[in-house]
Amino acid sequence: MIEGGILKACVCVNTASVVAPLDRRIYGQFIEHLGRCIYGGVWVGENSKVPNIKGYRLDVLNAVKGLKPPITRWPGGNFASQYHWEDGIGPKESRPRRFEMAWGGEEPNEFGTDEFIEWTRIVGTEPYITVNAGNGSPEEAAHWVEYCNSTRNTYYASLRRKHGHPEPYNVRIWGIGNELWGRFQVGFCRDGEECGWRTVEFANEMRRVDPSIQLVAVGADYDPEWNIDVVRIAGEYIDYLSVHTYIFTERQGKAYEELVAWPKAIEENLLAIYRTVEQTRAKYRIRRSIKLAFDEWNVWYPEAQPPYLTQVTSVKDAVFTGLVLNALQRLTKIVPIACFAQTVNVLPLIVADDEGRLVLTPQYHVFKLYSEIEGGDVVSTGGCSPSYISKELDAAVSYLDSSAVYSRGKGRLYLTVVNRHPEEEAEVNLRIRGFTSSRAVHKFVAGSSVEDRNTFDEPHRVVVEERELAVKSSQAVQLPPHSVNLLILE
Ligand code: AHR
């Protein structure tokens, strides 16, 4: 109901109705050797005039730390399908400068495995490495696992020690290839069957070195046949099927309401892919459990072209981001890993120029909000809200979207509510069962219009705003138009 310019809605939370424990890896990130993501973003080198610590760009490092990303995928993306990891280890002066086949650039190899692992340690994020299953070999991938994880006195483990890293890196999550379904991919596969067999060959050699690693195979977002073949053939070898989704949107063309309807389709599609995985497992009697890794997702504007893939996102993209994160919380049981593409300078959360200036996008601030959710159980939410019709989805989309995480141990309820409405403030009646709070904080990202963005000239136009809230188990809260809200109730 919309009364006098105010959207009346309700959100009901039942803390006893547990969906699943929250896997915080859904708030993951992705960094690729592409444009100025690694070089100029994550890494500037020790001799740079841009402040750095051991070559890692300091302002970016601090901004990333602020997000507490639980997992970070590297080195690509398309880049991974032509990357030979041995180029990026050892003394910097002897590392080759290579023609980079995925994007047509040049790879100086200053930033390699040791630099990535050290960065993950400083940030406090779990490393997730994608091996080259394009023009690389299973043997090369197995050597990489040995370099990272082995404690033996064999060649690659000893090489790591020789490079000053006596302890194994214990990289647990490994991706076998990237988007092998695409002809733009170096070493692409002709079909899911070929990808299935290639995955088996890689898994077979990589697991001989370290049987404890978890493997991610290439899945497709809109090709069930591909997913069926990969799971049928490689199902007993993999732990996750990777899914990527970008919403390609025109700068002016796509209406705001259409953009923010898409997370509903993303959620339904992830559910459908998981159903396909489960049906295939049942049909072919695959015992291994397989979940989804949604390890690239974002909006993609036409200005984001190679070689830099830069774009300036705004509040509408922040609303999109909050909606996807809400969906991922609800899906945490079947999609325990997700990685936003990408963290810095490429389709970026963080924009960092060569002059040492930094801008945090509205999407960054949404991730910052969700980073406050330390853990707990995702519990079911329901509610009532007016809706609108999305033409692109041919479906009704409710203006309000909610998700909740309950930490019984901390006595804390995290309620994330997105108001999609472009103009109306929402008056939301909260009904919470099984939890009484005495204190509440309301933080939100809304800006003053859906087009608001942060730029070098105006870096703080959109920020996280905060209100104290006197909350009882049942009462109304006001949520600004086009806003992503976090209510922390204690
Ligand atoms: O994130 C940019 C690119 O998009 C990645 O390299 C690729 O995996 C995807 O197509």
Coordinates of C-alpha atoms and ligand atoms in Angstrom, one line a residue:
M1 CA 0.0 0.0 0.0
I2 CA 1.3 3.5 -0.8
E3 CA -0.3 6.2 1.3
G4 CA 0.4 9.8 0.9
G5 CA 3.8 9.2 -0.7
I6 CA 4.8 6.6 1.9
L7 CA 5.1 2.9 1.1
K8 CA 3.6 0.9 3.9
A9 CA 5.2 -2.5 4.4
C10 CA 6.0 -5.1 7.0
V11 CA 8.9 -7.5 7.7
C12 CA 8.4 -10.6 9.8
V13 CA 11.4 -12.4 11.2
N14 CA 11.2 -15.7 13.0
T15 CA 14.5 -16.4 14.8
A16 CA 13.5 -20.0 15.4
S17 CA 13.1 -20.8 11.7
V18 CA 16.8 -21.4 10.7
V19 CA 17.5 -21.5 6.9
A20 CA 21.2 -22.4 7.4
P21 CA 24.3 -21.1 9.1
L22 CA 25.6 -18.1 7.2
D23 CA 28.7 -18.9 5.2
R24 CA 30.5 -15.5 5.2
R25 CA 32.3 -16.4 2.0
I26 CA 29.3 -15.1 0.1
Y27 CA 30.9 -11.6 0.7
G28 CA 34.0 -12.6 -1.3
Q29 CA 36.0 -10.6 -3.7
F30 CA 37.8 -11.1 -7.1
I31 CA 41.0 -9.5 -8.4
E32 CA 42.4 -10.1 -11.8
H33 CA 45.5 -9.2 -13.8
L34 CA 43.4 -6.9 -16.0
G35 CA 43.5 -3.2 -16.6
R36 CA 44.6 -1.4 -13.4
C37 CA 43.2 -4.0 -10.9
I38 CA 46.5 -5.6 -9.9
Y39 CA 49.0 -3.1 -11.3
G40 CA 48.1 0.3 -10.0
G41 CA 45.3 -1.0 -7.7
V42 CA 46.5 -3.8 -5.5
W43 CA 50.2 -3.4 -6.3
V44 CA 52.3 -0.3 -7.2
G45 CA 55.7 -1.7 -6.3
E46 CA 58.1 -0.4 -3.6
N47 CA 59.5 2.4 -5.7
S48 CA 56.2 4.0 -6.4
K49 CA 55.4 7.6 -5.3
V50 CA 52.0 6.2 -4.2
P51 CA 52.3 5.2 -0.5
N52 CA 52.7 1.5 -0.2
I53 CA 53.8 -1.2 2.1
K54 CA 56.2 -3.6 0.5
G55 CA 54.7 -2.7 -2.9
Y56 CA 51.1 -3.1 -1.9
R57 CA 49.2 0.1 -2.4
L58 CA 48.3 1.3 1.1
D59 CA 45.0 3.2 0.6
V60 CA 43.6 0.2 -1.4
L61 CA 44.9 -2.2 1.2
N62 CA 43.1 -0.3 4.0
A63 CA 39.9 0.0 2.0
V64 CA 39.9 -3.7 1.3
K65 CA 40.7 -4.6 4.9
G66 CA 37.6 -2.4 5.8
L67 CA 35.4 -4.9 4.0
K68 CA 36.8 -8.0 5.8
P69 CA 36.5 -10.1 2.7
P70 CA 36.4 -13.7 3.7
I71 CA 37.7 -15.0 0.4
T72 CA 39.4 -13.6 -2.6
R73 CA 39.7 -15.2 -6.1
W74 CA 42.8 -14.6 -8.2
P75 CA 44.5 -14.4 -10.8
G76 CA 41.5 -14.3 -13.2
G77 CA 39.1 -14.4 -15.0
N78 CA 40.1 -14.8 -18.6
F79 CA 43.6 -14.0 -17.6
A80 CA 43.9 -17.3 -15.8
S81 CA 43.4 -19.3 -19.0
Q82 CA 46.7 -18.3 -20.4
Y83 CA 48.7 -17.6 -17.2
H84 CA 51.7 -19.8 -16.5
W85 CA 52.3 -19.4 -12.7
E86 CA 56.0 -20.1 -12.8
D87 CA 56.5 -16.8 -14.6
G88 CA 55.5 -15.1 -11.4
I89 CA 57.8 -16.6 -8.9
G90 CA 61.4 -16.1 -8.0
P91 CA 63.6 -13.0 -8.2
K92 CA 61.6 -10.2 -9.8
E93 CA 64.5 -9.2 -12.2
S94 CA 64.4 -12.7 -13.8
R95 CA 60.6 -12.9 -14.3
P96 CA 59.6 -12.6 -17.9
R97 CA 57.5 -9.9 -19.4
R98 CA 54.9 -11.7 -21.4
F99 CA 52.4 -10.9 -24.1
E100 CA 49.1 -11.4 -22.3
M101 CA 46.7 -13.3 -24.6
A102 CA 43.4 -12.9 -22.8
W103 CA 43.2 -9.1 -23.0
G104 CA 46.0 -8.3 -25.3
G105 CA 48.2 -6.5 -22.8
E106 CA 51.6 -7.1 -21.3
E107 CA 52.1 -9.0 -18.1
P108 CA 55.3 -7.9 -16.1
N109 CA 54.9 -10.8 -13.6
E110 CA 55.9 -8.5 -10.7
F111 CA 52.9 -9.8 -8.8
G112 CA 52.7 -13.6 -8.6
T113 CA 51.8 -16.3 -6.2
D114 CA 54.0 -15.2 -3.2
E115 CA 52.8 -11.6 -3.6
F116 CA 49.1 -12.7 -3.7
I117 CA 49.4 -15.0 -0.7
E118 CA 51.2 -12.2 1.3
W119 CA 48.4 -9.8 0.3
T120 CA 45.7 -12.2 1.5
R121 CA 47.5 -12.6 4.8
I122 CA 47.7 -8.8 5.3
V123 CA 44.1 -8.4 4.3
G124 CA 42.9 -11.4 6.3
T125 CA 41.2 -13.1 3.4
E126 CA 41.2 -16.8 2.2
P127 CA 43.1 -17.3 -1.1
Y128 CA 41.1 -18.9 -3.9
I129 CA 43.3 -19.7 -6.9
T130 CA 42.0 -20.4 -10.4
V131 CA 44.4 -22.6 -12.4
N132 CA 45.1 -22.3 -16.2
A133 CA 42.8 -25.0 -17.7
G134 CA 42.9 -23.1 -21.0
N135 CA 46.4 -23.5 -22.5
G136 CA 47.9 -24.9 -19.3
S137 CA 48.2 -28.5 -18.4
P138 CA 47.1 -30.7 -15.4
E139 CA 50.7 -31.2 -14.6
E140 CA 51.4 -27.5 -14.4
A141 CA 48.4 -27.1 -12.1
A142 CA 49.5 -30.0 -9.9
H143 CA 52.9 -28.3 -9.6
W144 CA 51.2 -25.1 -8.5
V145 CA 49.4 -27.1 -5.7
E146 CA 52.7 -28.5 -4.7
Y147 CA 54.4 -25.1 -4.6
C148 CA 51.6 -23.8 -2.4
N149 CA 50.7 -26.7 -0.1
S150 CA 53.3 -29.3 0.0
T151 CA 55.7 -30.0 3.0
R152 CA 57.8 -32.5 1.1
N153 CA 61.4 -32.1 0.0
T154 CA 60.3 -32.2 -3.7
Y155 CA 61.1 -29.7 -6.3
Y156 CA 58.3 -27.2 -6.1
A157 CA 57.8 -27.3 -2.4
S158 CA 61.6 -26.7 -2.0
L159 CA 61.3 -23.8 -4.5
R160 CA 58.7 -22.1 -2.2
R161 CA 61.1 -22.6 0.7
K162 CA 64.0 -21.3 -1.3
H163 CA 61.9 -18.1 -2.1
G164 CA 61.6 -17.5 1.7
H165 CA 58.4 -19.3 2.6
P166 CA 59.1 -22.3 4.8
E167 CA 55.5 -22.9 5.8
P168 CA 53.0 -24.2 3.2
Y169 CA 50.3 -21.7 2.1
N170 CA 47.5 -24.3 2.5
V171 CA 45.4 -22.9 -0.3
R172 CA 42.2 -24.8 0.1
I173 CA 39.9 -23.7 -2.7
W174 CA 41.1 -24.1 -6.4
G175 CA 39.2 -23.3 -9.5
I176 CA 39.8 -25.5 -12.6
G177 CA 39.6 -22.9 -15.4
N178 CA 37.4 -19.9 -16.2
E179 CA 34.4 -19.6 -18.5
L180 CA 35.6 -22.4 -20.7
W181 CA 32.2 -22.3 -22.5
G182 CA 33.2 -19.0 -24.3
R183 CA 35.0 -18.9 -27.6
F184 CA 36.7 -15.7 -26.3
Q185 CA 38.5 -17.8 -23.7
V186 CA 42.0 -19.0 -24.5
G187 CA 41.7 -22.8 -24.7
F188 CA 37.9 -22.9 -24.5
C189 CA 36.0 -26.2 -24.6
R190 CA 33.7 -27.1 -27.4
D191 CA 31.0 -28.3 -25.0
G192 CA 30.2 -29.3 -21.4
E193 CA 31.4 -32.8 -22.1
E194 CA 34.8 -31.6 -23.1
C195 CA 34.9 -29.4 -20.0
G196 CA 33.8 -32.3 -17.8
W197 CA 36.7 -34.5 -19.0
R198 CA 39.2 -31.7 -18.8
T199 CA 38.1 -31.0 -15.2
V200 CA 38.6 -34.7 -14.4
E201 CA 42.2 -34.7 -15.8
F202 CA 43.1 -31.6 -13.8
A203 CA 41.4 -32.8 -10.6
N204 CA 43.1 -36.1 -10.9
E205 CA 46.6 -34.7 -10.9
M206 CA 46.0 -31.8 -8.5
R207 CA 44.5 -34.1 -5.8
R208 CA 47.4 -36.5 -6.0
V209 CA 49.5 -33.7 -4.6
D210 CA 47.0 -32.6 -2.0
P211 CA 43.9 -34.7 -1.5
S212 CA 42.4 -32.2 0.9
I213 CA 41.9 -29.4 -1.7
Q214 CA 38.4 -28.3 -2.8
L215 CA 37.8 -27.9 -6.5
V216 CA 35.5 -25.6 -8.5
A217 CA 34.5 -26.6 -12.0
V218 CA 33.3 -24.2 -14.7
G219 CA 29.5 -24.0 -14.9
A220 CA 27.4 -21.9 -17.1
D221 CA 24.7 -19.4 -16.0
Y222 CA 22.2 -20.0 -18.9
D223 CA 23.2 -23.4 -20.3
P224 CA 21.7 -26.4 -18.3
E225 CA 23.1 -28.9 -20.9
W226 CA 26.6 -27.7 -20.1
N227 CA 26.1 -28.0 -16.3
I228 CA 24.5 -31.5 -16.7
D229 CA 27.5 -32.7 -18.7
V230 CA 30.1 -31.3 -16.3
V231 CA 28.4 -32.7 -13.3
R232 CA 27.7 -36.1 -15.0
I233 CA 31.4 -36.5 -16.0
A234 CA 33.3 -34.7 -13.2
G235 CA 30.7 -34.9 -10.4
E236 CA 32.8 -37.2 -8.2
Y237 CA 35.8 -34.9 -8.5
I238 CA 34.4 -31.5 -7.7
D239 CA 33.0 -29.6 -4.8
Y240 CA 31.6 -26.5 -6.5
L241 CA 30.2 -25.5 -9.9
S242 CA 31.2 -21.9 -10.8
V243 CA 28.5 -19.5 -12.1
H244 CA 29.1 -15.9 -13.3
T245 CA 26.5 -13.3 -13.9
Y246 CA 26.9 -9.7 -15.2
I247 CA 23.9 -7.5 -15.8
F248 CA 24.8 -5.6 -19.0
T249 CA 23.1 -2.3 -18.7
E250 CA 23.0 0.8 -20.7
R251 CA 24.0 4.0 -19.0
Q252 CA 20.7 5.8 -19.7
G253 CA 18.7 3.1 -21.3
K254 CA 17.8 0.7 -18.6
A255 CA 15.2 2.0 -16.2
Y256 CA 16.2 1.9 -12.6
E257 CA 13.2 -0.4 -11.8
E258 CA 14.4 -2.9 -14.4
L259 CA 18.0 -3.0 -13.1
V260 CA 16.9 -3.5 -9.5
A261 CA 14.5 -6.3 -10.6
W262 CA 17.3 -8.4 -11.9
P263 CA 18.5 -9.7 -8.5
K264 CA 15.2 -11.6 -8.3
A265 CA 16.1 -13.4 -11.6
I266 CA 19.6 -14.0 -10.4
E267 CA 18.3 -15.7 -7.3
E268 CA 15.8 -17.8 -9.3
N269 CA 18.5 -18.8 -11.7
L270 CA 21.0 -19.9 -9.0
L271 CA 18.2 -22.0 -7.5
A272 CA 17.4 -23.5 -11.0
I273 CA 21.1 -24.3 -11.6
Y274 CA 21.4 -26.0 -8.2
R275 CA 18.3 -28.0 -9.0
T276 CA 19.9 -29.2 -12.2
V277 CA 23.0 -30.2 -10.2
E278 CA 20.9 -32.1 -7.7
Q279 CA 18.9 -33.9 -10.4
T280 CA 22.1 -34.8 -12.3
R281 CA 23.7 -36.1 -9.1
A282 CA 20.6 -38.2 -8.5
K283 CA 20.3 -39.5 -12.0
Y284 CA 24.0 -40.6 -12.2
R285 CA 24.3 -41.6 -8.6
I286 CA 27.0 -39.1 -7.7
R287 CA 27.7 -39.2 -4.1
R288 CA 29.9 -36.1 -3.7
S289 CA 28.0 -33.0 -2.6
I290 CA 28.3 -30.2 -5.1
K291 CA 27.4 -26.6 -4.3
L292 CA 27.6 -23.4 -6.3
A293 CA 30.4 -20.8 -6.4
F294 CA 29.0 -17.5 -7.7
D295 CA 32.5 -16.3 -8.2
E296 CA 31.9 -13.3 -10.6
W297 CA 29.0 -11.0 -10.4
N298 CA 28.3 -7.3 -11.0
V299 CA 26.6 -4.8 -13.3
W300 CA 28.5 -4.0 -16.5
Y301 CA 28.1 -0.6 -18.3
P302 CA 29.0 -0.1 -22.0
E303 CA 31.9 2.3 -21.0
A304 CA 33.7 -0.6 -19.3
Q305 CA 35.7 -1.8 -22.3
P306 CA 39.1 -3.4 -22.5
P307 CA 41.9 -2.7 -21.6
Y308 CA 40.7 -1.0 -18.4
L309 CA 37.1 -2.0 -17.9
T310 CA 36.4 1.1 -15.9
Q311 CA 32.9 2.3 -15.0
V312 CA 31.5 4.7 -12.4
T313 CA 28.6 3.2 -10.6
S314 CA 25.9 5.0 -8.7
V315 CA 23.3 4.5 -6.0
K316 CA 21.1 2.3 -8.3
D317 CA 24.0 -0.1 -8.5
A318 CA 24.4 0.0 -4.8
V319 CA 20.7 -1.0 -4.5
F320 CA 21.3 -3.8 -7.0
T321 CA 24.3 -4.9 -4.9
G322 CA 22.3 -5.0 -1.6
L323 CA 19.6 -7.1 -3.3
V324 CA 22.1 -9.6 -4.6
L325 CA 23.7 -9.9 -1.2
N326 CA 20.3 -10.4 0.4
A327 CA 19.6 -13.2 -2.1
L328 CA 23.0 -14.8 -1.4
Q329 CA 22.3 -14.8 2.3
R330 CA 19.1 -16.6 1.6
L331 CA 20.9 -19.1 -0.6
T332 CA 23.9 -19.5 1.6
K333 CA 23.4 -23.3 2.0
I334 CA 23.6 -23.9 -1.8
V335 CA 25.8 -21.0 -2.8
P336 CA 28.4 -20.8 0.0
I337 CA 31.0 -18.9 -2.1
A338 CA 30.5 -15.7 -4.1
C339 CA 33.0 -13.2 -5.4
F340 CA 32.3 -9.7 -6.5
A341 CA 33.9 -8.7 -9.8
Q342 CA 36.0 -6.8 -9.2
T343 CA 37.5 -5.2 -6.1
V344 CA 39.6 -2.4 -7.5
N345 CA 39.7 -0.4 -10.8
V346 CA 38.1 -3.0 -13.0
L347 CA 34.2 -2.8 -12.8
P348 CA 35.3 -1.5 -9.5
L349 CA 34.2 -1.2 -5.9
I350 CA 37.2 0.9 -5.3
V351 CA 38.7 3.5 -7.8
A352 CA 42.3 4.3 -7.3
D353 CA 44.2 6.6 -9.7
D354 CA 47.9 6.9 -10.4
E355 CA 48.0 10.2 -8.5
G356 CA 47.3 8.4 -5.3
R357 CA 43.6 9.4 -5.1
L358 CA 41.0 6.9 -4.0
V359 CA 37.2 6.8 -4.3
L360 CA 34.9 4.4 -2.6
T361 CA 31.8 3.7 -4.7
P362 CA 28.3 3.4 -3.3
Q363 CA 28.6 -0.4 -4.0
Y364 CA 31.7 -0.4 -1.8
H365 CA 29.6 1.2 1.0
V366 CA 27.0 -1.6 0.7
F367 CA 29.7 -4.2 1.1
K368 CA 30.9 -2.3 4.1
L369 CA 27.4 -2.5 5.6
Y370 CA 27.3 -6.3 5.1
S371 CA 30.8 -6.7 6.4
E372 CA 29.4 -5.9 9.8
I373 CA 27.5 -9.2 9.8
E374 CA 29.9 -11.3 11.7
G375 CA 28.1 -14.6 11.5
G376 CA 25.1 -16.5 12.8
D377 CA 22.2 -18.4 11.2
V378 CA 20.2 -17.1 8.3
V379 CA 16.7 -17.1 9.6
S380 CA 13.5 -16.8 7.6
T381 CA 11.9 -13.5 6.9
G382 CA 8.6 -12.8 5.3
G383 CA 6.5 -9.7 4.8
C384 CA 4.2 -7.6 2.9
S385 CA 5.0 -4.9 0.4
P386 CA 3.5 -3.3 -2.7
S387 CA 5.1 -4.4 -5.9
Y388 CA 5.6 -3.3 -9.5
I389 CA 5.8 -5.1 -12.8
S390 CA 9.2 -5.6 -14.4
K391 CA 8.9 -5.8 -18.2
E392 CA 12.3 -7.4 -18.6
L393 CA 11.5 -10.1 -16.1
D394 CA 7.8 -10.2 -17.0
A395 CA 7.1 -10.6 -13.3
A396 CA 5.9 -8.8 -10.2
V397 CA 8.8 -7.4 -8.0
S398 CA 8.1 -6.3 -4.5
Y399 CA 9.5 -2.9 -3.5
L400 CA 10.9 -4.3 -0.3
D401 CA 13.4 -7.1 0.1
S402 CA 14.6 -8.5 3.4
S403 CA 17.0 -11.0 4.9
A404 CA 18.1 -11.7 8.4
V405 CA 21.0 -13.3 10.2
Y406 CA 20.6 -14.2 13.9
S407 CA 23.6 -14.7 16.2
R408 CA 22.2 -16.5 19.2
G409 CA 25.6 -16.4 20.9
K410 CA 26.0 -12.7 20.5
G411 CA 22.3 -12.0 21.1
R412 CA 22.2 -10.0 17.9
L413 CA 19.9 -9.9 14.9
Y414 CA 21.2 -8.4 11.6
L415 CA 18.3 -7.4 9.4
T416 CA 19.1 -6.2 5.9
V417 CA 16.2 -4.5 4.1
V418 CA 16.3 -2.9 0.7
N419 CA 13.8 -0.4 -0.4
R420 CA 13.7 -0.5 -4.2
H421 CA 11.2 2.3 -4.5
P422 CA 12.8 5.2 -6.5
E423 CA 10.9 8.0 -4.7
E424 CA 8.9 6.7 -1.7
E425 CA 10.2 6.3 1.8
A426 CA 9.1 3.0 3.3
E427 CA 7.4 2.7 6.7
V428 CA 8.1 -0.8 7.7
N429 CA 6.4 -2.6 10.5
L430 CA 8.8 -5.0 12.1
R431 CA 7.5 -8.1 13.7
I432 CA 10.2 -10.2 15.3
R433 CA 9.5 -13.6 16.9
G434 CA 11.8 -15.2 19.4
F435 CA 14.0 -12.2 20.1
T436 CA 13.6 -9.0 22.1
S437 CA 16.0 -6.1 21.6
S438 CA 16.8 -3.3 23.8
R439 CA 19.1 -1.4 21.5
A440 CA 19.2 -0.9 17.7
V441 CA 21.3 0.8 15.2
H442 CA 20.1 1.6 11.7
K443 CA 22.8 2.1 9.0
F444 CA 22.0 2.7 5.4
V445 CA 23.3 3.7 1.9
A446 CA 20.8 5.8 -0.1
G447 CA 22.3 9.0 -1.4
S448 CA 19.8 11.6 -2.5
S449 CA 19.0 10.1 -6.0
V450 CA 19.5 6.8 -7.8
E451 CA 22.1 8.6 -10.0
D452 CA 24.2 9.9 -7.1
R453 CA 27.8 8.7 -7.4
N454 CA 31.2 9.4 -5.8
T455 CA 33.9 11.0 -7.9
F456 CA 37.4 12.3 -7.3
D457 CA 35.8 15.8 -7.1
E458 CA 33.0 14.7 -4.8
P459 CA 34.2 11.5 -3.1
H460 CA 31.7 11.6 -0.2
R461 CA 28.5 12.3 -1.9
V462 CA 27.2 8.8 -1.0
V463 CA 28.3 7.4 2.3
V464 CA 27.0 5.1 5.0
E465 CA 24.5 7.0 7.1
E466 CA 23.5 6.0 10.7
R467 CA 20.6 6.5 13.0
E468 CA 19.9 5.3 16.5
L469 CA 16.7 3.5 16.8
A470 CA 14.5 2.6 19.8
V471 CA 13.3 -0.8 18.7
K472 CA 10.7 -3.0 20.4
S473 CA 9.7 -6.4 19.1
S474 CA 7.0 -4.8 17.0
Q475 CA 7.4 -1.3 15.7
A476 CA 7.8 0.8 12.6
V477 CA 11.1 1.9 11.0
Q478 CA 11.4 4.4 8.2
L479 CA 13.6 3.4 5.3
P480 CA 14.6 6.1 2.7
P481 CA 13.8 5.6 -1.0
H482 CA 16.4 3.6 -3.0
S483 CA 18.1 2.4 0.1
V484 CA 20.1 -0.5 1.4
N485 CA 19.6 -0.8 5.2
L486 CA 21.2 -2.7 8.0
L487 CA 19.4 -2.9 11.3
I488 CA 21.5 -4.3 14.1
L489 CA 19.3 -5.3 17.0
E490 CA 20.7 -6.3 20.3
Ligands
AHR1 O1 35.6 -9.6 -14.7 C1 36.0 -9.4 -16.1 C2 35.9 -10.6 -16.9 O2 34.5 -11.0 -17.1 C3 36.6 -11.9 -16.4 O3 37.9 -11.9 -16.8 C4 35.8 -13.0 -17.1 O4 35.8 -14.2 -16.3 C5 34.4 -12.4 -17.3 O5 34.0 -12.7 -18.5

